[in-house]
CSV table of C-alpha atoms and ligand atoms in Angstrom, one decimal:
chain,number,residue,atom,x,y,z
A,1,MET,CA,85.2,112.1,79.1
A,2,LYS,CA,84.4,108.4,79.8
A,3,HIS,CA,86.0,106.5,82.6
A,4,ILE,CA,86.2,102.9,83.7
A,5,GLN,CA,83.0,101.9,85.5
A,6,ILE,CA,82.0,99.0,87.7
A,7,SER,CA,78.6,97.3,87.9
A,8,ILE,CA,77.8,95.0,90.8
A,9,ASP,CA,74.0,94.6,90.3
A,10,LYS,CA,74.4,91.0,89.2
A,11,THR,CA,75.8,90.1,92.6
A,12,PHE,CA,72.6,91.1,94.4
A,13,GLY,CA,70.5,88.0,95.1
A,14,PHE,CA,73.7,86.3,96.1
A,15,ILE,CA,74.8,89.0,98.5
A,16,SER,CA,72.7,92.1,99.4
A,17,GLU,CA,73.4,95.7,98.5
A,18,ASP,CA,73.2,96.6,102.2
A,19,ALA,CA,76.0,94.0,102.9
A,20,VAL,CA,78.2,95.7,100.4
A,21,LYS,CA,77.4,99.1,101.8
A,22,SER,CA,78.2,97.9,105.2
A,23,TYR,CA,81.9,97.9,104.2
A,24,GLU,CA,81.8,101.6,103.6
A,25,LYS,CA,83.7,102.6,106.8
A,26,ALA,CA,86.2,99.8,106.7
A,27,ALA,CA,86.9,100.2,102.9
A,28,LEU,CA,87.3,104.0,103.2
A,29,SER,CA,89.6,103.7,106.2
A,30,ALA,CA,91.7,101.1,104.4
A,31,ASN,CA,91.9,103.5,101.4
A,32,LYS,CA,93.0,106.3,103.8
A,33,ALA,CA,95.5,104.0,105.5
A,34,LEU,CA,97.0,103.2,102.0
A,35,ILE,CA,97.3,106.8,101.1
A,36,GLU,CA,98.6,107.9,104.5
A,37,ALA,CA,100.8,104.8,104.8
A,38,THR,CA,99.5,103.7,108.2
A,39,CYS,CA,98.5,100.2,107.3
A,40,LYS,CA,100.2,96.8,107.3
A,41,GLY,CA,103.0,96.6,104.9
A,42,ASN,CA,103.3,100.4,104.9
A,43,ASP,CA,107.0,100.2,103.8
A,44,PHE,CA,105.7,99.0,100.4
A,45,LEU,CA,103.3,101.8,99.5
A,46,GLY,CA,105.4,103.7,96.9
A,47,TRP,CA,102.9,102.7,94.2
A,48,VAL,CA,100.0,104.5,95.8
A,49,GLY,CA,101.1,108.0,94.8
A,50,LEU,CA,103.3,106.9,91.9
A,51,PRO,CA,101.1,108.2,89.0
A,52,THR,CA,100.9,111.7,90.3
A,53,SER,CA,104.5,111.8,91.4
A,54,ILE,CA,106.3,110.7,88.2
A,55,THR,CA,107.9,113.8,86.7
A,56,LYS,CA,108.0,114.8,83.1
A,57,SER,CA,111.8,114.5,83.1
A,58,GLU,CA,111.6,110.9,84.5
A,59,LEU,CA,109.2,110.0,81.7
A,60,GLN,CA,111.4,111.6,79.2
A,61,GLU,CA,114.4,109.7,80.4
A,62,VAL,CA,112.5,106.4,79.9
A,63,GLU,CA,111.3,107.6,76.4
A,64,GLU,CA,114.9,108.6,75.4
A,65,THR,CA,116.3,105.2,76.5
A,66,ALA,CA,113.4,103.4,74.6
A,67,ARG,CA,114.2,105.5,71.5
A,68,LEU,CA,117.8,104.5,71.5
A,69,LEU,CA,116.9,100.8,71.8
A,70,ARG,CA,114.2,101.2,69.1
A,71,GLU,CA,116.7,102.7,66.7
A,72,GLU,CA,119.4,100.0,67.4
A,73,CYS,CA,117.4,96.8,67.8
A,74,GLU,CA,115.2,94.5,65.8
A,75,VAL,CA,114.4,92.5,68.9
A,76,VAL,CA,114.5,93.6,72.6
A,77,VAL,CA,114.5,90.8,75.2
A,78,VAL,CA,112.8,91.8,78.5
A,79,ILE,CA,114.3,89.6,81.2
A,80,GLY,CA,112.2,89.3,84.4
A,81,ILE,CA,109.7,87.2,86.2
A,82,GLY,CA,106.5,87.9,88.2
A,83,GLY,CA,106.1,91.6,88.7
A,84,SER,CA,109.2,92.3,86.8
A,85,TYR,CA,107.6,91.4,83.4
A,86,LEU,CA,103.8,90.7,83.7
A,87,GLY,CA,102.7,94.3,83.8
A,88,ALA,CA,104.7,95.2,80.7
A,89,LYS,CA,103.5,92.2,78.8
A,90,ALA,CA,99.9,92.8,79.8
A,91,VAL,CA,100.0,96.4,78.4
A,92,ILE,CA,102.1,95.5,75.3
A,93,ASP,CA,99.8,92.6,74.4
A,94,ALA,CA,96.6,94.6,75.0
A,95,LEU,CA,97.8,97.4,72.6
A,96,SER,CA,99.7,95.4,69.9
A,97,SER,CA,98.3,93.7,66.9
A,98,SER,CA,97.3,90.1,67.6
A,99,PHE,CA,99.8,89.1,64.9
A,100,ASP,CA,102.5,91.5,65.9
A,101,TRP,CA,105.4,89.2,65.4
A,102,LEU,CA,104.4,88.6,61.7
A,103,GLN,CA,104.3,92.3,60.8
A,104,LYS,CA,107.0,93.1,58.3
A,105,GLU,CA,106.9,96.9,58.4
A,106,ARG,CA,107.7,97.7,62.0
A,107,LYS,CA,107.9,101.0,63.8
A,108,ALA,CA,109.3,99.3,66.9
A,109,PRO,CA,111.4,96.2,67.7
A,110,VAL,CA,109.7,93.0,68.6
A,111,VAL,CA,109.6,92.6,72.4
A,112,VAL,CA,110.1,89.1,73.6
A,113,TYR,CA,110.5,87.8,77.1
A,114,ALA,CA,113.0,85.6,78.9
A,115,GLY,CA,113.7,84.6,82.5
A,116,GLN,CA,110.0,84.1,83.2
A,117,ASN,CA,110.6,80.3,83.2
A,118,ILE,CA,113.4,77.8,83.3
A,119,GLY,CA,112.5,76.1,80.1
A,120,GLU,CA,115.6,74.8,78.4
A,121,ASP,CA,113.9,74.4,75.0
A,122,TYR,CA,112.5,77.9,75.3
A,123,MET,CA,115.9,79.3,75.9
A,124,TYR,CA,117.5,77.3,73.1
A,125,GLU,CA,114.8,78.5,70.7
A,126,LEU,CA,115.2,82.1,71.8
A,127,GLN,CA,118.9,82.0,71.4
A,128,SER,CA,118.5,80.5,67.9
A,129,LEU,CA,116.1,83.2,67.0
A,130,LEU,CA,118.5,85.9,68.2
A,131,GLN,CA,121.4,84.6,66.2
A,132,ASN,CA,122.4,87.2,63.6
A,133,LYS,CA,119.8,89.6,64.8
A,134,LYS,CA,120.5,93.0,66.3
A,135,PHE,CA,119.0,92.7,69.8
A,136,GLY,CA,119.0,94.5,73.0
A,137,ILE,CA,118.3,93.4,76.6
A,138,VAL,CA,116.3,95.0,79.4
A,139,VAL,CA,117.1,93.1,82.5
A,140,ILE,CA,114.7,93.7,85.4
A,141,SER,CA,115.2,92.3,88.8
A,142,LYS,CA,114.7,94.1,92.0
A,143,SER,CA,116.7,91.6,94.0
A,144,GLY,CA,119.1,90.8,91.2
A,145,THR,CA,119.4,87.2,92.4
A,146,THR,CA,116.1,85.6,91.2
A,147,THR,CA,117.2,82.4,89.6
A,148,GLU,CA,115.1,82.4,86.4
A,149,PRO,CA,116.1,85.9,85.2
A,150,ALA,CA,119.7,85.5,86.4
A,151,ILE,CA,120.2,82.3,84.3
A,152,ALA,CA,118.6,84.0,81.2
A,153,PHE,CA,120.7,87.1,81.6
A,154,ARG,CA,123.9,85.1,81.9
A,155,LEU,CA,123.2,83.4,78.6
A,156,LEU,CA,121.9,86.3,76.7
A,157,LYS,CA,124.6,88.7,77.9
A,158,ASP,CA,127.2,86.3,76.7
A,159,GLN,CA,125.4,85.9,73.3
A,160,LEU,CA,125.1,89.7,72.8
A,161,GLU,CA,128.7,90.2,73.7
A,162,LYS,CA,129.8,87.5,71.2
A,163,GLN,CA,127.6,88.9,68.5
A,164,GLN,CA,128.2,92.6,69.0
A,165,GLY,CA,131.4,92.9,70.9
A,166,LYS,CA,131.6,93.8,74.5
A,167,GLU,CA,131.5,97.6,74.0
A,168,SER,CA,128.4,97.7,71.8
A,169,ALA,CA,126.7,95.1,74.0
A,170,GLN,CA,127.2,97.4,77.0
A,171,LYS,CA,125.1,100.1,75.2
A,172,LEU,CA,122.4,97.6,74.3
A,173,ILE,CA,121.8,96.5,77.9
A,174,VAL,CA,119.6,98.4,80.3
A,175,ALA,CA,119.2,97.2,83.9
A,176,ILE,CA,116.3,98.0,86.1
A,177,THR,CA,117.1,97.1,89.7
A,178,ASP,CA,117.5,98.3,93.3
A,179,LYS,CA,119.1,101.7,93.9
A,180,GLN,CA,122.2,100.4,95.7
A,181,ARG,CA,122.0,96.7,96.6
A,182,GLY,CA,122.1,93.5,94.8
A,183,ALA,CA,124.0,91.5,92.2
A,184,LEU,CA,122.5,93.3,89.2
A,185,ARG,CA,123.2,96.8,90.6
A,186,THR,CA,126.9,95.7,91.2
A,187,LEU,CA,127.2,94.3,87.7
A,188,ALA,CA,125.5,97.3,86.0
A,189,THR,CA,127.9,99.6,87.8
A,190,GLN,CA,130.9,97.5,86.8
A,191,GLU,CA,129.8,97.3,83.1
A,192,GLY,CA,128.5,100.9,82.9
A,193,TYR,CA,124.9,99.9,81.8
A,194,LYS,CA,122.2,102.4,81.6
A,195,THR,CA,120.1,101.8,84.7
A,196,PHE,CA,116.7,102.7,86.2
A,197,VAL,CA,115.8,102.3,89.8
A,198,ILE,CA,113.1,100.1,91.4
A,199,GLU,CA,112.4,102.0,94.6
A,200,ASP,CA,112.6,100.2,97.9
A,201,ASN,CA,109.0,100.9,98.6
A,202,ILE,CA,107.5,99.4,95.4
A,203,GLY,CA,107.0,95.7,95.3
A,204,GLY,CA,107.3,93.8,92.0
A,205,ARG,CA,103.6,93.3,91.4
A,206,TYR,CA,102.8,97.0,91.9
A,207,SER,CA,105.6,98.2,89.7
A,208,VAL,CA,104.1,98.4,86.2
A,209,LEU,CA,103.8,102.2,86.4
A,210,SER,CA,107.5,102.6,87.3
A,211,PRO,CA,110.3,102.1,84.7
A,212,VAL,CA,109.8,98.3,85.2
A,213,GLY,CA,106.7,98.5,83.0
A,214,LEU,CA,107.2,101.9,81.4
A,215,LEU,CA,110.5,101.2,79.6
A,216,PRO,CA,109.4,98.0,77.8
A,217,ILE,CA,106.0,99.6,76.9
A,218,ALA,CA,107.8,102.6,75.5
A,219,ILE,CA,110.2,100.3,73.5
A,220,ALA,CA,107.2,98.6,72.0
A,221,GLY,CA,106.1,102.0,70.7
A,222,PHE,CA,103.3,102.9,73.1
A,223,ASP,CA,102.5,106.2,74.7
A,224,ILE,CA,103.6,106.0,78.3
A,225,GLU,CA,102.5,109.5,79.0
A,226,LYS,CA,98.9,108.6,78.2
A,227,LEU,CA,99.2,105.4,80.3
A,228,VAL,CA,100.4,107.4,83.3
A,229,ALA,CA,97.7,110.1,82.6
A,230,GLY,CA,95.0,107.3,82.9
A,231,ALA,CA,96.6,106.1,86.2
A,232,VAL,CA,96.6,109.7,87.5
A,233,GLU,CA,92.9,110.0,86.7
A,234,MET,CA,92.2,106.8,88.7
A,235,GLU,CA,94.5,107.9,91.5
A,236,LYS,CA,92.3,111.0,91.8
A,237,ASN,CA,89.1,109.1,91.4
A,238,THR,CA,90.0,106.8,94.3
A,239,SER,CA,91.5,109.5,96.6
A,240,GLU,CA,90.4,110.0,100.2
A,241,GLU,CA,87.9,112.7,99.3
A,242,VAL,CA,85.9,110.4,97.1
A,243,ALA,CA,82.8,108.9,98.6
A,244,PHE,CA,82.4,105.1,98.8
A,245,SER,CA,79.6,105.0,96.2
A,246,GLU,CA,82.0,106.8,93.7
A,247,ASN,CA,85.2,105.0,94.6
A,248,ILE,CA,85.1,102.0,92.2
A,249,SER,CA,88.2,100.4,93.8
A,250,ALA,CA,86.5,100.4,97.2
A,251,ILE,CA,83.3,99.0,95.8
A,252,TYR,CA,85.1,96.2,94.0
A,253,ALA,CA,87.1,95.4,97.1
A,254,ALA,CA,84.0,95.4,99.3
A,255,THR,CA,81.9,93.3,96.9
A,256,ARG,CA,84.6,90.6,96.4
A,257,ASN,CA,85.2,90.4,100.2
A,258,GLU,CA,81.4,89.9,100.8
A,259,LEU,CA,81.2,87.3,98.1
A,260,TYR,CA,84.2,85.5,99.7
A,261,LYS,CA,82.5,85.6,103.1
A,262,SER,CA,79.3,84.1,101.5
A,263,GLY,CA,81.3,81.1,100.3
A,264,LYS,CA,82.5,82.2,96.9
A,265,LYS,CA,86.2,81.2,97.2
A,266,ILE,CA,87.2,81.6,93.6
A,267,GLU,CA,87.1,84.7,91.4
A,268,ILE,CA,87.3,84.1,87.7
A,269,LEU,CA,88.4,87.1,85.7
A,270,ALA,CA,86.9,86.8,82.3
A,271,ASN,CA,87.3,88.9,79.2
A,272,PHE,CA,85.8,88.9,75.7
A,273,HIS,CA,88.8,90.4,74.1
A,274,PRO,CA,91.7,88.1,73.2
A,275,LYS,CA,94.3,90.8,73.8
A,276,LEU,CA,93.5,90.9,77.5
A,277,HIS,CA,94.9,87.5,78.2
A,278,TYR,CA,98.0,88.9,79.9
A,279,VAL,CA,96.0,91.5,81.8
A,280,SER,CA,94.5,88.5,83.6
A,281,GLU,CA,97.9,87.0,84.2
A,282,TRP,CA,99.1,90.2,85.7
A,283,TRP,CA,95.9,90.5,87.8
A,284,LYS,CA,96.3,86.9,89.0
A,285,GLN,CA,99.8,87.7,90.3
A,286,LEU,CA,98.6,90.9,91.9
A,287,TYR,CA,95.7,89.4,93.8
A,288,GLY,CA,97.2,85.9,94.3
A,289,GLU,CA,100.4,87.2,95.9
A,290,SER,CA,98.6,89.9,97.8
A,291,GLU,CA,95.8,88.0,99.4
A,292,GLY,CA,96.7,84.3,99.4
A,293,LYS,CA,98.2,84.0,102.9
A,294,GLU,CA,97.4,83.0,106.5
A,295,ASN,CA,95.3,80.2,105.0
A,296,LYS,CA,92.9,82.7,103.4
A,297,GLY,CA,92.2,84.6,100.3
A,298,ILE,CA,90.1,84.3,97.1
A,299,PHE,CA,91.8,82.0,94.5
A,300,PRO,CA,92.2,84.2,91.4
A,301,ALA,CA,91.5,82.3,88.1
A,302,SER,CA,91.0,83.6,84.6
A,303,VAL,CA,89.3,82.7,81.3
A,304,ASP,CA,89.3,84.2,77.8
A,305,PHE,CA,85.8,84.2,76.3
A,306,THR,CA,84.3,83.1,74.0
A,307,THR,CA,87.2,80.7,73.5
A,308,ASP,CA,87.0,79.2,77.0
A,309,LEU,CA,83.2,78.9,76.9
A,310,HIS,CA,83.9,75.9,74.7
A,311,SER,CA,86.0,74.4,77.5
A,312,MET,CA,85.7,75.9,81.0
A,313,GLY,CA,82.2,77.2,80.2
A,314,GLN,CA,80.8,73.8,81.3
A,315,TRP,CA,82.4,74.0,84.7
A,316,ILE,CA,81.4,77.6,85.2
A,317,GLN,CA,77.8,76.9,84.3
A,318,GLU,CA,77.3,73.7,86.3
A,319,GLY,CA,80.3,72.9,88.5
A,320,GLU,CA,80.7,73.5,92.2
A,321,ARG,CA,79.1,76.8,93.2
A,322,THR,CA,82.1,78.4,94.9
A,323,ILE,CA,82.9,80.9,92.1
A,324,PHE,CA,82.1,84.4,91.1
A,325,GLU,CA,83.0,86.1,87.9
A,326,THR,CA,84.4,89.5,87.1
A,327,VAL,CA,84.1,90.4,83.5
A,328,ILE,CA,86.3,93.0,81.9
A,329,SER,CA,84.0,94.4,79.1
A,330,VAL,CA,85.6,96.6,76.4
A,331,GLU,CA,82.9,98.8,75.1
A,332,LYS,CA,84.2,99.8,71.7
A,333,SER,CA,86.3,97.8,69.2
A,334,ASN,CA,89.0,99.7,67.3
A,335,TYR,CA,88.1,98.3,63.9
A,336,ASN,CA,84.9,97.5,62.0
A,337,VAL,CA,84.5,94.0,60.5
A,338,GLN,CA,81.0,92.8,59.4
A,339,VAL,CA,79.6,89.3,58.9
A,340,PRO,CA,79.2,88.9,55.1
A,341,ALA,CA,75.9,87.6,53.5
A,342,ASN,CA,76.1,84.4,51.6
A,343,ASP,CA,73.7,83.2,48.9
A,344,GLU,CA,73.7,79.6,49.9
A,345,ASN,CA,73.6,80.3,53.6
A,346,LEU,CA,74.6,76.7,54.4
A,347,ASP,CA,75.8,77.7,57.9
A,348,GLY,CA,72.5,79.5,58.5
A,349,LEU,CA,74.3,82.7,59.5
A,350,ASN,CA,72.6,85.1,57.1
A,351,PHE,CA,70.6,86.4,60.1
A,352,LEU,CA,73.9,88.0,61.1
A,353,ALA,CA,74.8,89.4,57.7
A,354,GLY,CA,75.8,93.0,58.0
A,355,LYS,CA,76.2,92.9,61.7
A,356,ARG,CA,79.6,93.8,63.2
A,357,ILE,CA,81.6,91.0,64.8
A,358,ASP,CA,81.6,93.0,67.9
A,359,GLU,CA,77.9,93.0,68.1
A,360,VAL,CA,77.9,89.2,68.0
A,361,ASN,CA,80.6,89.3,70.7
A,362,LYS,CA,78.5,91.6,72.9
A,363,MET,CA,75.5,89.4,72.6
A,364,ALA,CA,77.7,86.4,73.6
A,365,GLU,CA,78.9,88.5,76.5
A,366,LEU,CA,75.3,89.4,77.7
A,367,GLY,CA,74.0,85.9,77.1
A,368,THR,CA,76.9,84.4,79.0
A,369,MET,CA,76.4,86.8,82.0
A,370,LEU,CA,72.7,86.0,82.2
A,371,ALA,CA,73.3,82.2,81.9
A,372,HIS,CA,76.1,82.3,84.5
A,373,VAL,CA,74.0,84.3,86.9
A,374,ASP,CA,71.1,81.9,86.4
A,375,GLY,CA,73.5,79.1,87.0
A,376,GLY,CA,74.5,80.5,90.4
A,377,VAL,CA,77.5,82.6,89.5
A,378,PRO,CA,77.5,86.2,90.8
A,379,ASN,CA,78.8,88.7,88.2
A,380,ILE,CA,80.8,91.9,88.6
A,381,LYS,CA,81.3,93.9,85.4
A,382,ILE,CA,84.2,96.3,84.8
A,383,LEU,CA,83.4,98.5,81.8
A,384,VAL,CA,86.4,99.8,79.8
A,385,PRO,CA,85.5,102.4,77.2
A,386,GLU,CA,88.1,101.2,74.7
A,387,LEU,CA,91.6,99.6,74.7
A,388,ASN,CA,94.1,102.4,74.6
A,389,GLU,CA,97.0,103.5,76.8
A,390,PHE,CA,94.8,105.9,78.9
A,391,TYR,CA,92.2,103.3,79.9
A,392,LEU,CA,94.8,100.7,80.5
A,393,GLY,CA,96.4,103.2,82.9
A,394,GLU,CA,93.0,103.6,84.6
A,395,LEU,CA,92.5,99.9,84.8
A,396,ILE,CA,95.9,99.1,86.3
A,397,TYR,CA,95.6,101.7,89.0
A,398,PHE,CA,91.9,100.7,89.7
A,399,PHE,CA,93.0,97.0,90.3
A,400,GLU,CA,96.1,98.0,92.3
A,401,LYS,CA,94.1,100.3,94.6
A,402,ALA,CA,91.3,97.7,95.0
A,403,CYS,CA,93.8,95.0,95.8
A,404,GLY,CA,95.4,97.0,98.6
A,405,ILE,CA,91.9,97.8,100.0
A,406,SER,CA,90.7,94.2,99.6
A,407,GLY,CA,93.8,92.7,101.3
A,408,LEU,CA,93.4,95.1,104.2
A,409,LEU,CA,89.7,94.2,104.5
A,410,LEU,CA,90.8,90.5,104.6
A,411,ASP,CA,93.2,91.5,107.4
A,412,VAL,CA,96.4,90.3,105.6
A,413,ASN,CA,99.5,92.2,104.6
A,414,PRO,CA,98.8,92.7,100.9
A,415,PHE,CA,102.4,93.7,100.2
A,416,ASN,CA,104.5,90.7,101.2
A,417,GLN,CA,104.9,87.3,99.7
A,418,PRO,CA,106.5,85.0,102.3
A,419,GLY,CA,105.1,81.9,100.6
A,420,VAL,CA,107.1,82.3,97.4
A,421,GLU,CA,110.3,81.4,99.3
A,422,ALA,CA,109.4,77.7,100.1
A,423,TYR,CA,110.0,76.3,96.6
A,424,LYS,CA,113.2,78.3,96.3
A,425,LYS,CA,114.6,76.8,99.5
A,426,ASN,CA,113.9,73.3,98.3
A,427,MET,CA,115.2,74.0,94.8
A,428,PHE,CA,118.5,75.4,96.2
A,429,ALA,CA,118.8,72.5,98.6
A,430,LEU,CA,118.3,70.0,95.7
A,431,LEU,CA,120.8,71.9,93.5
A,432,GLU,CA,123.3,71.9,96.5
A,433,LYS,CA,123.7,75.6,96.5
A,434,PRO,CA,126.5,76.7,98.9
A,435,GLY,CA,125.0,77.7,102.2
A,436,TYR,CA,122.2,75.1,101.9
A,437,GLU,CA,124.2,72.1,103.2
A,438,GLU,CA,121.8,71.3,106.1
A,439,ALA,CA,118.7,71.7,103.9
A,440,THR,CA,120.4,69.5,101.2
A,441,LYS,CA,120.9,66.7,103.8
A,442,GLU,CA,117.3,67.0,105.0
A,443,ILE,CA,115.8,67.0,101.5
A,444,GLN,CA,117.9,64.1,100.3
A,445,GLN,CA,116.6,62.0,103.2
A,446,ARG,CA,113.0,62.9,102.2
A,447,ILE,CA,113.4,61.9,98.6
A,448,LYS,CA,115.4,58.7,99.1
B,1,PA5,O1,105.6,90.4,93.5
B,1,PA5,C1,106.8,90.2,93.6
B,1,PA5,O2,107.5,90.9,94.3
B,1,PA5,C2,107.5,89.0,93.0
B,1,PA5,O3,106.7,88.2,92.3
B,1,PA5,C3,108.6,89.5,92.1
B,1,PA5,O4,108.1,90.3,91.2
B,1,PA5,C4,109.4,88.4,91.4
B,1,PA5,O5,109.7,87.3,92.3
B,1,PA5,C5,110.6,88.9,90.7
B,1,PA5,O6,111.5,89.4,91.7
B,1,PA5,P1,112.8,90.2,91.3
B,1,PA5,O7,112.3,91.5,90.6
B,1,PA5,O8,113.5,90.5,92.6
B,1,PA5,O9,113.7,89.4,90.4
């Protein structure tokens, strides 16, 4: 059976193979520290053993809840922000038809998202769409007090209760939150919602393989057992027993740290598969929040190729040489579409007649990689055999484990996010939240 692979050959010449190998001891001991929970942030390592520790009955409970919502709803709104929605959206988008919302014959409800922004028009449009529709809500918030999802939940809970009546609404709302604490836990208990727990030792951005990601993914009709099986495989393939040369998470972590040391401050995650856009968004949160602290850390950026070759391609080819590229390459397409021949050949494309679109895409990928390397951009390639639940499970765990190792190599705590509080403090002061009186006075002076 094939597995996800990594190729770092196209970084050599910018950094040396020996320099990457020199991380062996540190990367393996970081991996060991993650597994044995002896590193910085060791109270947030519940994700490390999550794939192998999820039980069949836990998965069945998620599947059963998903089945009930699938039967009852045309639309399910997943309310959450950051780690509370990005993983689910990444997997659902990667596995869904690109035109999913237009499909008439549906096996599963349309999954839409709320609480990931504070857009008034977004909320108005969502509420209009949901009018007269049978919808359900999965509200996900570990803290239960995050402003964006809390506002969205207030509005949509009211709407659901008005449309369905309070009793039916209670059956159409599922809350995923802290085991005991927080506003959402209290409300869920009061209202008798079905709930799932976000364990204390699993941070938002590492939670996709818990009910946070699994429930929405199952509602969308995808096989969460296969997703978890892929993650289990990667958990085993990055375990303590595995040598550095075989541990692709350790190799990725070592390579990107060496590139960073050599002056490559920005990593661009590129894909040649439009369905992977949100995998990159998920990855940006994972790496950005985990590493960007203490005035250090690679800036994680992303592009979708070939689309962005017609915009950001110029910068990548000839802009400041502080970047490296990591390309997620999907080996096999799921469908077969060929370029047709044309008698007139006005566009000059008959040389491609009979070729699969994916063959053209693969040559674009190879040509881009060579051009970017020639232009001074080191290239890491992550090869995914095909887009399905199993390989997405492998990919998620691969990136999570690599992120933990990489953050430890950088000597930061990869599991906290103290910096995300600064904007909240100012926003609450500006909105005159009770308890923020001093901060309100100060900020009003500043903006006078
Ligand atoms: O990575 C994180 O922990 C954060 O980005 C959270 O996921 C995000 O802020 C949402 O938090 P909560 O689930 O508490 O609403």
